[in-house]
Each structure stands twice: as C-alpha cells, then as structure tokens.
PDB file of C-alpha atoms in Angstrom:
ATOM      1  CA  MET A 214     -81.996  46.943 -22.563  1.00 65.00           C
ATOM      2  CA  ALA A 215     -79.514  47.294 -25.608  1.00 74.00           C
ATOM      3  CA  ALA A 216     -77.504  50.018 -26.514  1.00 82.00           C
ATOM      4  CA  SER A 217     -79.676  52.276 -29.462  1.00 86.00           C
ATOM      5  CA  LYS A 218     -76.202  52.749 -31.184  1.00 85.00           C
ATOM      6  CA  ILE A 219     -78.107  56.432 -31.221  1.00 91.00           C
ATOM      7  CA  GLN A 220     -76.491  59.264 -29.032  1.00 93.00           C
ATOM      8  CA  ALA A 221     -78.862  62.524 -27.641  1.00 95.00           C
ATOM      9  CA  ASN A 222     -77.923  64.712 -24.998  1.00 97.00           C
ATOM     10  CA  TRP A 223     -74.469  65.141 -23.019  1.00 98.00           C
ATOM     11  CA  THR A 224     -74.104  65.124 -19.485  1.00 97.00           C
ATOM     12  CA  THR A 225     -70.893  65.376 -17.080  1.00 97.00           C
ATOM     13  CA  VAL A 226     -69.409  67.883 -18.756  1.00 98.00           C
ATOM     14  CA  SER A 227     -65.954  68.835 -17.128  1.00 98.00           C
ATOM     15  CA  HIS A 228     -62.543  70.694 -17.238  1.00 98.00           C
ATOM     16  CA  ASN A 229     -60.126  71.070 -14.405  1.00 92.00           C
ATOM     17  CA  SER A 230     -62.615  70.877 -11.720  1.00 95.00           C
ATOM     18  CA  VAL A 231     -65.272  73.286 -13.477  1.00 98.00           C
ATOM     19  CA  THR A 232     -68.720  71.168 -14.229  1.00 98.00           C
ATOM     20  CA  PHE A 233     -70.112  72.527 -16.952  1.00 98.00           C
ATOM     21  CA  SER A 234     -74.336  73.002 -17.051  1.00 98.00           C
ATOM     22  CA  LYS A 235     -77.008  73.930 -19.653  1.00 98.00           C
ATOM     23  CA  VAL A 236     -74.567  72.205 -22.247  1.00 98.00           C
ATOM     24  CA  THR A 237     -76.636  72.287 -25.576  1.00 98.00           C
ATOM     25  CA  ALA A 238     -73.658  70.812 -27.481  1.00 98.00           C
ATOM     26  CA  VAL A 239     -70.825  69.474 -27.476  1.00 98.00           C
ATOM     27  CA  THR A 240     -68.211  69.034 -30.270  1.00 98.00           C
ATOM     28  CA  PHE A 241     -65.097  66.482 -30.190  1.00 98.00           C
ATOM     29  CA  SER A 242     -62.333  67.073 -33.759  1.00 97.00           C
ATOM     30  CA  GLN A 243     -60.089  64.849 -34.842  1.00 94.00           C
ATOM     31  CA  GLY A 244     -58.173  67.658 -36.401  1.00 95.00           C
ATOM     32  CA  GLY A 245     -57.009  65.881 -39.116  1.00 93.00           C
ATOM     33  CA  SER A 246     -55.554  67.833 -42.171  1.00 94.00           C
ATOM     34  CA  ILE A 247     -54.533  66.874 -45.488  1.00 96.00           C
ATOM     35  CA  GLN A 248     -50.884  67.991 -46.921  1.00 97.00           C
ATOM     36  CA  GLU A 249     -50.947  68.361 -50.670  1.00 98.00           C
ATOM     37  CA  PHE A 250     -47.957  67.434 -52.120  1.00 98.00           C
ATOM     38  CA  ALA A 251     -47.351  68.417 -56.350  1.00 98.00           C
ATOM     39  CA  GLY A 252     -43.459  69.051 -57.860  1.00 98.00           C
ATOM     40  CA  ASP A 253     -41.943  68.832 -61.525  1.00 98.00           C
ATOM     41  CA  THR A 254     -44.587  68.992 -64.081  1.00 98.00           C
ATOM     42  CA  ASP A 255     -47.719  67.982 -61.865  1.00 98.00           C
ATOM     43  CA  ARG A 256     -50.816  69.869 -62.229  1.00 98.00           C
ATOM     44  CA  TYR A 257     -52.848  68.142 -59.367  1.00 97.00           C
ATOM     45  CA  PRO A 258     -51.639  66.645 -56.010  1.00 98.00           C
ATOM     46  CA  THR A 259     -49.898  63.386 -56.501  1.00 98.00           C
ATOM     47  CA  VAL A 260     -49.582  62.996 -52.846  1.00 98.00           C
ATOM     48  CA  MET A 261     -52.076  63.594 -49.902  1.00 97.00           C
ATOM     49  CA  THR A 262     -51.644  62.919 -46.062  1.00 95.00           C
ATOM     50  CA  THR A 263     -52.121  63.938 -43.139  1.00 93.00           C
ATOM     51  CA  LEU A 264     -48.768  65.049 -41.377  1.00 94.00           C
ATOM     52  CA  MET A 265     -50.522  66.409 -38.182  1.00 94.00           C
ATOM     53  CA  THR A 266     -53.130  65.641 -36.430  1.00 95.00           C
ATOM     54  CA  LYS A 267     -54.600  68.626 -33.841  1.00 97.00           C
ATOM     55  CA  PRO A 268     -57.791  67.353 -31.942  1.00 97.00           C
ATOM     56  CA  THR A 269     -59.953  70.555 -30.540  1.00 98.00           C
ATOM     57  CA  ALA A 270     -63.044  70.633 -28.816  1.00 98.00           C
ATOM     58  CA  SER A 271     -65.747  72.716 -28.003  1.00 98.00           C
ATOM     59  CA  VAL A 272     -68.865  73.108 -25.332  1.00 98.00           C
ATOM     60  CA  THR A 273     -71.708  75.414 -25.703  1.00 98.00           C
ATOM     61  CA  SER A 274     -74.330  76.394 -22.934  1.00 98.00           C
ATOM     62  CA  ALA A 275     -76.731  78.636 -21.957  1.00 98.00           C
ATOM     63  CA  ASP A 276     -74.382  79.228 -18.380  1.00 98.00           C
ATOM     64  CA  ILE A 277     -72.358  82.322 -19.830  1.00 98.00           C
ATOM     65  CA  GLY A 278     -70.879  83.350 -16.887  1.00 98.00           C
ATOM     66  CA  THR A 279     -69.191  80.088 -16.058  1.00 98.00           C
ATOM     67  CA  LEU A 280     -68.239  79.496 -19.623  1.00 98.00           C
ATOM     68  CA  MET A 281     -66.762  83.045 -19.606  1.00 98.00           C
ATOM     69  CA  GLY A 282     -64.586  82.123 -16.195  1.00 97.00           C
ATOM     70  CA  VAL A 283     -62.533  79.639 -17.324  1.00 98.00           C
ATOM     71  CA  THR A 284     -58.752  81.067 -18.054  1.00 97.00           C
ATOM     72  CA  PRO A 285     -57.870  81.140 -21.447  1.00 98.00           C
ATOM     73  CA  GLY A 286     -54.762  78.814 -20.980  1.00 98.00           C
ATOM     74  CA  THR A 287     -56.361  76.574 -18.684  1.00 98.00           C
ATOM     75  CA  THR A 288     -55.038  73.052 -19.148  1.00 98.00           C
ATOM     76  CA  ALA A 289     -56.620  69.949 -17.818  1.00 98.00           C
ATOM     77  CA  THR A 290     -58.518  66.893 -19.263  1.00 98.00           C
ATOM     78  CA  LEU A 291     -61.859  68.113 -21.307  1.00 98.00           C
ATOM     79  CA  ASN A 292     -64.874  64.998 -20.133  1.00 98.00           C
ATOM     80  CA  ALA A 293     -68.020  64.567 -22.045  1.00 98.00           C
ATOM     81  CA  THR A 294     -70.900  61.976 -21.684  1.00 98.00           C
ATOM     82  CA  HIS A 295     -72.961  61.356 -25.285  1.00 97.00           C
ATOM     83  CA  LYS A 296     -76.108  59.706 -23.954  1.00 97.00           C
ATOM     84  CA  ASP A 297     -77.812  56.953 -25.024  1.00 94.00           C
ATOM     85  CA  ALA A 298     -80.928  58.249 -27.045  1.00 94.00           C
ATOM     86  CA  LYS A 299     -82.736  55.718 -25.504  1.00 94.00           C
ATOM     87  CA  LEU A 300     -81.230  55.890 -21.797  1.00 92.00           C
ATOM     88  CA  ALA A 301     -79.865  52.198 -22.374  1.00 90.00           C
ATOM     89  CA  ALA A 302     -76.959  50.699 -20.179  1.00 87.00           C
ATOM     90  CA  ALA A 303     -73.747  50.788 -21.786  1.00 85.00           C
ATOM     91  CA  GLY A 304     -74.837  53.179 -24.197  1.00 91.00           C
ATOM     92  CA  ASP A 305     -73.248  56.151 -23.579  1.00 94.00           C
ATOM     93  CA  ILE A 306     -70.238  57.042 -24.597  1.00 94.00           C
ATOM     94  CA  VAL A 307     -67.576  59.390 -22.999  1.00 96.00           C
ATOM     95  CA  TYR A 308     -65.033  61.346 -24.383  1.00 98.00           C
ATOM     96  CA  ALA A 309     -61.914  62.448 -22.754  1.00 98.00           C
ATOM     97  CA  LEU A 310     -59.927  65.021 -23.971  1.00 98.00           C
ATOM     98  CA  ALA A 311     -56.681  65.203 -22.148  1.00 98.00           C
ATOM     99  CA  ASN A 312     -54.713  67.908 -21.956  1.00 98.00           C
ATOM    100  CA  ALA A 313     -57.377  70.275 -23.453  1.00 98.00           C
ATOM    101  CA  VAL A 314     -56.080  74.372 -23.231  1.00 98.00           C
ATOM    102  CA  ALA A 315     -58.973  76.245 -23.088  1.00 98.00           C
ATOM    103  CA  GLU A 316     -58.633  78.877 -25.964  1.00 98.00           C
ATOM    104  CA  ASN A 317     -61.113  81.387 -26.405  1.00 98.00           C
ATOM    105  CA  CYS A 318     -64.711  82.002 -25.025  1.00 98.00           C
ATOM    106  CA  SER A 319     -67.426  83.657 -26.779  1.00 98.00           C
ATOM    107  CA  ALA A 320     -70.722  84.969 -25.654  1.00 98.00           C
ATOM    108  CA  ASN A 321     -73.866  85.939 -27.863  1.00 97.00           C
ATOM    109  CA  GLY A 322     -77.102  86.751 -27.057  1.00 97.00           C
ATOM    110  CA  PRO A 323     -79.815  87.747 -29.787  1.00 96.00           C
ATOM    111  CA  PHE A 324     -82.395  89.493 -29.055  1.00 98.00           C
ATOM    112  CA  GLY A 325     -85.550  87.356 -28.117  1.00 98.00           C
ATOM    113  CA  GLN A 326     -83.371  84.583 -27.845  1.00 97.00           C
ATOM    114  CA  TYR A 327     -81.457  82.795 -24.975  1.00 98.00           C
ATOM    115  CA  GLY A 328     -78.091  83.708 -24.799  1.00 98.00           C
ATOM    116  CA  SER A 329     -75.111  81.161 -24.868  1.00 98.00           C
ATOM    117  CA  ALA A 330     -71.423  80.949 -24.981  1.00 98.00           C
ATOM    118  CA  THR A 331     -69.199  78.676 -26.525  1.00 98.00           C
ATOM    119  CA  LEU A 332     -65.770  77.516 -25.093  1.00 98.00           C
ATOM    120  CA  ASN A 333     -63.157  76.143 -27.703  1.00 98.00           C
ATOM    121  CA  PHE A 334     -60.571  73.686 -26.533  1.00 98.00           C
ATOM    122  CA  ARG A 335     -57.382  72.457 -28.227  1.00 98.00           C
ATOM    123  CA  ALA A 336     -55.448  69.929 -26.828  1.00 98.00           C
ATOM    124  CA  TYR A 337     -51.855  68.513 -27.058  1.00 98.00           C
ATOM    125  CA  SER A 338     -49.685  65.136 -27.066  1.00 98.00           C
ATOM    126  CA  SER A 339     -47.731  64.997 -24.129  1.00 97.00           C
ATOM    127  CA  ASP A 340     -45.348  62.188 -25.740  1.00 97.00           C
ATOM    128  CA  GLY A 341     -46.265  64.061 -29.600  1.00 97.00           C
ATOM    129  CA  SER A 342     -47.590  60.259 -30.545  1.00 97.00           C
ATOM    130  CA  THR A 343     -50.578  58.913 -28.355  1.00 98.00           C
ATOM    131  CA  ASN A 344     -54.090  60.728 -29.378  1.00 98.00           C
ATOM    132  CA  PRO A 345     -55.088  62.983 -26.559  1.00 98.00           C
ATOM    133  CA  LEU A 346     -59.106  62.349 -27.779  1.00 98.00           C
ATOM    134  CA  SER A 347     -60.279  59.222 -26.040  1.00 98.00           C
ATOM    135  CA  PHE A 348     -63.497  57.227 -25.669  1.00 97.00           C
ATOM    136  CA  THR A 349     -64.973  54.637 -23.565  1.00 96.00           C
ATOM    137  CA  ARG A 350     -68.846  53.318 -22.970  1.00 92.00           C
ATOM    138  CA  ALA A 351     -70.624  53.362 -19.667  1.00 91.00           C
TER     139      ALA A 351
ATOM    140  CA  MET B 957     -59.203  37.421 -31.870  1.00 49.00           C
ATOM    141  CA  ASP B 958     -60.770  35.302 -29.140  1.00 55.00           C
ATOM    142  CA  GLN B 959     -57.231  33.574 -27.721  1.00 57.00           C
ATOM    143  CA  PRO B 960     -56.858  33.797 -24.260  1.00 58.00           C
ATOM    144  CA  ILE B 961     -54.286  36.159 -23.215  1.00 58.00           C
ATOM    145  CA  PRO B 962     -50.984  35.637 -21.507  1.00 57.00           C
ATOM    146  CA  SER B 963     -52.082  34.667 -18.023  1.00 55.00           C
ATOM    147  CA  HIS B 964     -49.900  37.231 -16.281  1.00 55.00           C
ATOM    148  CA  SER B 965     -50.819  38.820 -12.978  1.00 63.00           C
ATOM    149  CA  PRO B 966     -51.336  41.877 -12.540  1.00 88.00           C
ATOM    150  CA  ALA B 967     -53.720  42.473 -15.920  1.00 94.00           C
ATOM    151  CA  PRO B 968     -51.921  44.295 -18.297  1.00 97.00           C
ATOM    152  CA  ASP B 969     -51.608  48.526 -18.254  1.00 97.00           C
ATOM    153  CA  ALA B 970     -52.339  48.306 -21.479  1.00 98.00           C
ATOM    154  CA  CYS B 971     -52.919  46.676 -24.790  1.00 98.00           C
ATOM    155  CA  ARG B 972     -53.096  47.987 -28.813  1.00 97.00           C
ATOM    156  CA  PHE B 973     -54.657  46.231 -31.868  1.00 97.00           C
ATOM    157  CA  ARG B 974     -55.552  46.856 -35.432  1.00 95.00           C
ATOM    158  CA  LYS B 975     -58.050  48.954 -36.939  1.00 90.00           C
ATOM    159  CA  ASP B 976     -60.841  47.420 -38.849  1.00 78.00           C
ATOM    160  CA  SER B 977     -62.752  50.466 -40.236  1.00 65.00           C
ATOM    161  CA  ASN B 978     -60.820  53.818 -41.192  1.00 62.00           C
ATOM    162  CA  PRO B 979     -62.462  56.538 -39.852  1.00 62.00           C
ATOM    163  CA  PRO B 980     -64.179  54.720 -36.625  1.00 65.00           C
ATOM    164  CA  ASN B 981     -67.945  55.021 -37.053  1.00 69.00           C
ATOM    165  CA  ASP B 982     -70.234  54.028 -33.971  1.00 66.00           C
ATOM    166  CA  GLU B 983     -70.214  50.711 -34.219  1.00 70.00           C
ATOM    167  CA  ALA B 984     -66.411  50.399 -34.795  1.00 75.00           C
ATOM    168  CA  LYS B 985     -65.551  52.575 -31.744  1.00 76.00           C
ATOM    169  CA  GLU B 986     -67.930  49.997 -29.434  1.00 78.00           C
ATOM    170  CA  SER B 987     -66.474  47.121 -31.103  1.00 89.00           C
ATOM    171  CA  ALA B 988     -63.107  48.989 -29.851  1.00 94.00           C
ATOM    172  CA  VAL B 989     -64.022  49.524 -26.580  1.00 95.00           C
ATOM    173  CA  GLU B 990     -65.194  45.926 -25.994  1.00 94.00           C
ATOM    174  CA  ILE B 991     -62.070  44.240 -27.882  1.00 96.00           C
ATOM    175  CA  ALA B 992     -59.754  46.860 -25.381  1.00 97.00           C
ATOM    176  CA  GLU B 993     -62.266  45.119 -22.237  1.00 96.00           C
ATOM    177  CA  ARG B 994     -61.028  41.937 -22.852  1.00 96.00           C
ATOM    178  CA  LEU B 995     -57.683  42.869 -23.854  1.00 97.00           C
ATOM    179  CA  LEU B 996     -56.974  44.595 -20.291  1.00 97.00           C
ATOM    180  CA  GLN B 997     -59.376  41.950 -18.342  1.00 96.00           C
ATOM    181  CA  ILE B 998     -61.643  44.774 -17.048  1.00 95.00           C
ATOM    182  CA  ASP B 999     -64.115  43.847 -14.715  1.00 92.00           C
ATOM    183  CA  LEU B1000     -67.569  45.712 -15.979  1.00 88.00           C
ATOM    184  CA  ALA B1001     -68.954  45.335 -12.498  1.00 88.00           C
ATOM    185  CA  SER B1002     -65.770  47.617 -11.168  1.00 90.00           C
ATOM    186  CA  HIS B1003     -65.500  51.116 -12.321  1.00 90.00           C
ATOM    187  CA  ASP B1004     -62.379  50.826 -14.657  1.00 93.00           C
ATOM    188  CA  LEU B1005     -63.021  51.758 -18.045  1.00 96.00           C
ATOM    189  CA  ALA B1006     -60.964  50.899 -21.342  1.00 97.00           C
ATOM    190  CA  TRP B1007     -59.967  54.279 -23.105  1.00 98.00           C
ATOM    191  CA  VAL B1008     -59.456  53.727 -26.176  1.00 98.00           C
ATOM    192  CA  ARG B1009     -57.535  56.176 -28.789  1.00 97.00           C
ATOM    193  CA  ASP B1010     -57.265  55.924 -32.624  1.00 95.00           C
ATOM    194  CA  GLN B1011     -54.081  56.158 -33.309  1.00 95.00           C
ATOM    195  CA  MET B1012     -55.075  55.610 -36.925  1.00 90.00           C
ATOM    196  CA  THR B1013     -53.696  52.739 -37.816  1.00 92.00           C
ATOM    197  CA  TYR B1014     -54.491  51.059 -34.722  1.00 96.00           C
ATOM    198  CA  PHE B1015     -56.169  51.429 -31.595  1.00 97.00           C
ATOM    199  CA  PHE B1016     -54.159  52.133 -27.991  1.00 98.00           C
ATOM    200  CA  ALA B1017     -56.099  51.321 -24.747  1.00 98.00           C
ATOM    201  CA  THR B1018     -55.552  52.092 -21.085  1.00 98.00           C
ATOM    202  CA  ARG B1019     -57.029  52.279 -17.627  1.00 97.00           C
ATOM    203  CA  SER B1020     -56.689  56.219 -17.945  1.00 97.00           C
ATOM    204  CA  PRO B1021     -57.552  59.039 -20.404  1.00 97.00           C
ATOM    205  CA  GLU B1022     -54.503  60.382 -19.207  1.00 96.00           C
ATOM    206  CA  ASP B1023     -52.025  57.584 -19.989  1.00 97.00           C
ATOM    207  CA  THR B1024     -49.184  57.683 -22.894  1.00 98.00           C
ATOM    208  CA  GLU B1025     -47.935  55.636 -25.294  1.00 98.00           C
ATOM    209  CA  PHE B1026     -44.164  56.617 -25.230  1.00 98.00           C
ATOM    210  CA  GLN B1027     -42.213  58.237 -21.871  1.00 97.00           C
ATOM    211  CA  PRO B1028     -43.322  61.797 -22.800  1.00 95.00           C
ATOM    212  CA  GLU B1029     -39.423  63.055 -22.047  1.00 94.00           C
ATOM    213  CA  THR B1030     -37.362  60.266 -23.889  1.00 96.00           C
ATOM    214  CA  LYS B1031     -40.060  58.743 -25.858  1.00 96.00           C
ATOM    215  CA  ALA B1032     -39.180  55.874 -25.379  1.00 97.00           C
ATOM    216  CA  PRO B1033     -41.468  52.500 -24.858  1.00 96.00           C
ATOM    217  CA  ARG B1034     -43.226  52.547 -21.545  1.00 97.00           C
ATOM    218  CA  TYR B1035     -44.509  49.273 -21.704  1.00 98.00           C
ATOM    219  CA  ARG B1036     -43.607  46.142 -22.371  1.00 97.00           C
ATOM    220  CA  TRP B1037     -45.389  44.125 -24.944  1.00 97.00           C
ATOM    221  CA  GLU B1038     -46.564  40.384 -25.881  1.00 97.00           C
ATOM    222  CA  HIS B1039     -48.516  39.336 -28.778  1.00 96.00           C
ATOM    223  CA  VAL B1040     -51.934  37.818 -28.322  1.00 95.00           C
ATOM    224  CA  SER B1041     -53.137  37.079 -31.749  1.00 94.00           C
ATOM    225  CA  GLU B1042     -53.232  38.254 -34.857  1.00 93.00           C
ATOM    226  CA  GLY B1043     -53.178  42.607 -34.483  1.00 94.00           C
ATOM    227  CA  GLU B1044     -53.505  42.199 -30.705  1.00 96.00           C
ATOM    228  CA  GLU B1045     -50.666  43.276 -28.535  1.00 97.00           C
ATOM    229  CA  VAL B1046     -50.938  43.644 -24.424  1.00 98.00           C
ATOM    230  CA  GLY B1047     -48.204  45.099 -22.609  1.00 98.00           C
ATOM    231  CA  TRP B1048     -47.185  45.913 -18.903  1.00 97.00           C
ATOM    232  CA  LEU B1049     -45.646  49.293 -18.008  1.00 97.00           C
ATOM    233  CA  ALA B1050     -41.787  48.770 -17.557  1.00 94.00           C
ATOM    234  CA  ASN B1051     -39.437  49.633 -15.028  1.00 73.00           C
TER     235      ASN B1051
END
C-alpha cells in the first residue's frame, strides 16, 4: 500500500532513555524568526532576513509523572514518529531533534477532564551550521 | 538528477543537494528522503535510514541524526565532497 501522505498519531516518542507514552501531541518547530531592517528615511522595513534559526519541540502526554520527571537541562536526541494515517509502509515521518535540551514541563488538569503535561525542548547545533532537526521515513 | 554516483567503496557518509521548494512540504520531504537514500546508497531492506536536514538553501543528509556537516570545534569541513550531478554532492568523512 502506498503512503497516504497524511499523518495521524505519534509513536516511539523518546528523549535520552525516557520513552513517552499516552502521547496526545508532538510539535516540531523550525524556529525561524525574521529580523527587519530599516534606516535613514525608511518608513517600512527594507530588508527582512532570518539571521538565526532556533528549533524547538514539545511533547504533550497524559503520563504527567514521566514528563514531570525529566529534569530541565537534560540534553539528548528527541525522537518521534508521525504515523501514516492509513499505516502504509514507508509512510511514517520520523523526526529527530539532536541536542534537544528539556526546558520546562507544565502540567494541568481541568475539573472533569483528563490531565496532561507538556514538556518543551530547545535545541542547539553542535557545529553552529547543521540543523539539529532532521527527518526521514520509515 | 539520475547520473550514476562515483563508484567508490564504501558508500558515501553524507550528501547534500539543492532544495526545490521553500519551505518543504510533505511531498518535498518525501522526495528529499528518496534522493538522500539514493545518494547515500541506502539498502532499503536494511535498518539504515537517511536523515535529512533542511539547511535553508539545500538539504544535508547522513545515516545518523547526530552527524554534523562541520567539525564542532574547528568548524572545518568533515567531509571530502564530490560532485555527482547538477545540485548534488556526496561526501566521505575526511581523515
């Protein structure tokens, strides 16, 4: 069966030796931000460039204990597989965020609803040039 | 795009190739992985994967998501690059 080119649900989400289960959302962000330049008599930006790119990621799970157990500052590769919606072979997108530093975890539990926690990561590049966010298929 | 890769042994450690769309959509990502698998001579029956990074103007791919394009300390190139075809290069770790 050919890949559906539609992704749904996450599996194999891990950081360091910690595997996250009961995952309800994973976000990977390229982290681009535009710097504007204007000078002299300009009234509008005349140059817009992305001088720095700061990839980030977050994991949301109902397993609050595991996420809250990750110490801020822990650095490892964050892996996550976004499944093919029809479970087709080679349709999964697999992400890896190298040098992912756990920044903060926040938990919440509204009355009458399942509780969840979200763990945020920021990543650095070992050589300053290579994007720490990579992807492949499986 | 489909010119033969120089017959070196072993297979390349890295490859880089031009981006056709910016930002890459899902189809472009799939296409990028396919190009990387071809350039890195990945055996699809094996457990090897081609990990592709979006480097803004080009893609850089290796077999490990932890690899870097340059030496972390000196920023010197890690690979000896060879031209394959228009917009495509393959690299071997330099000694």
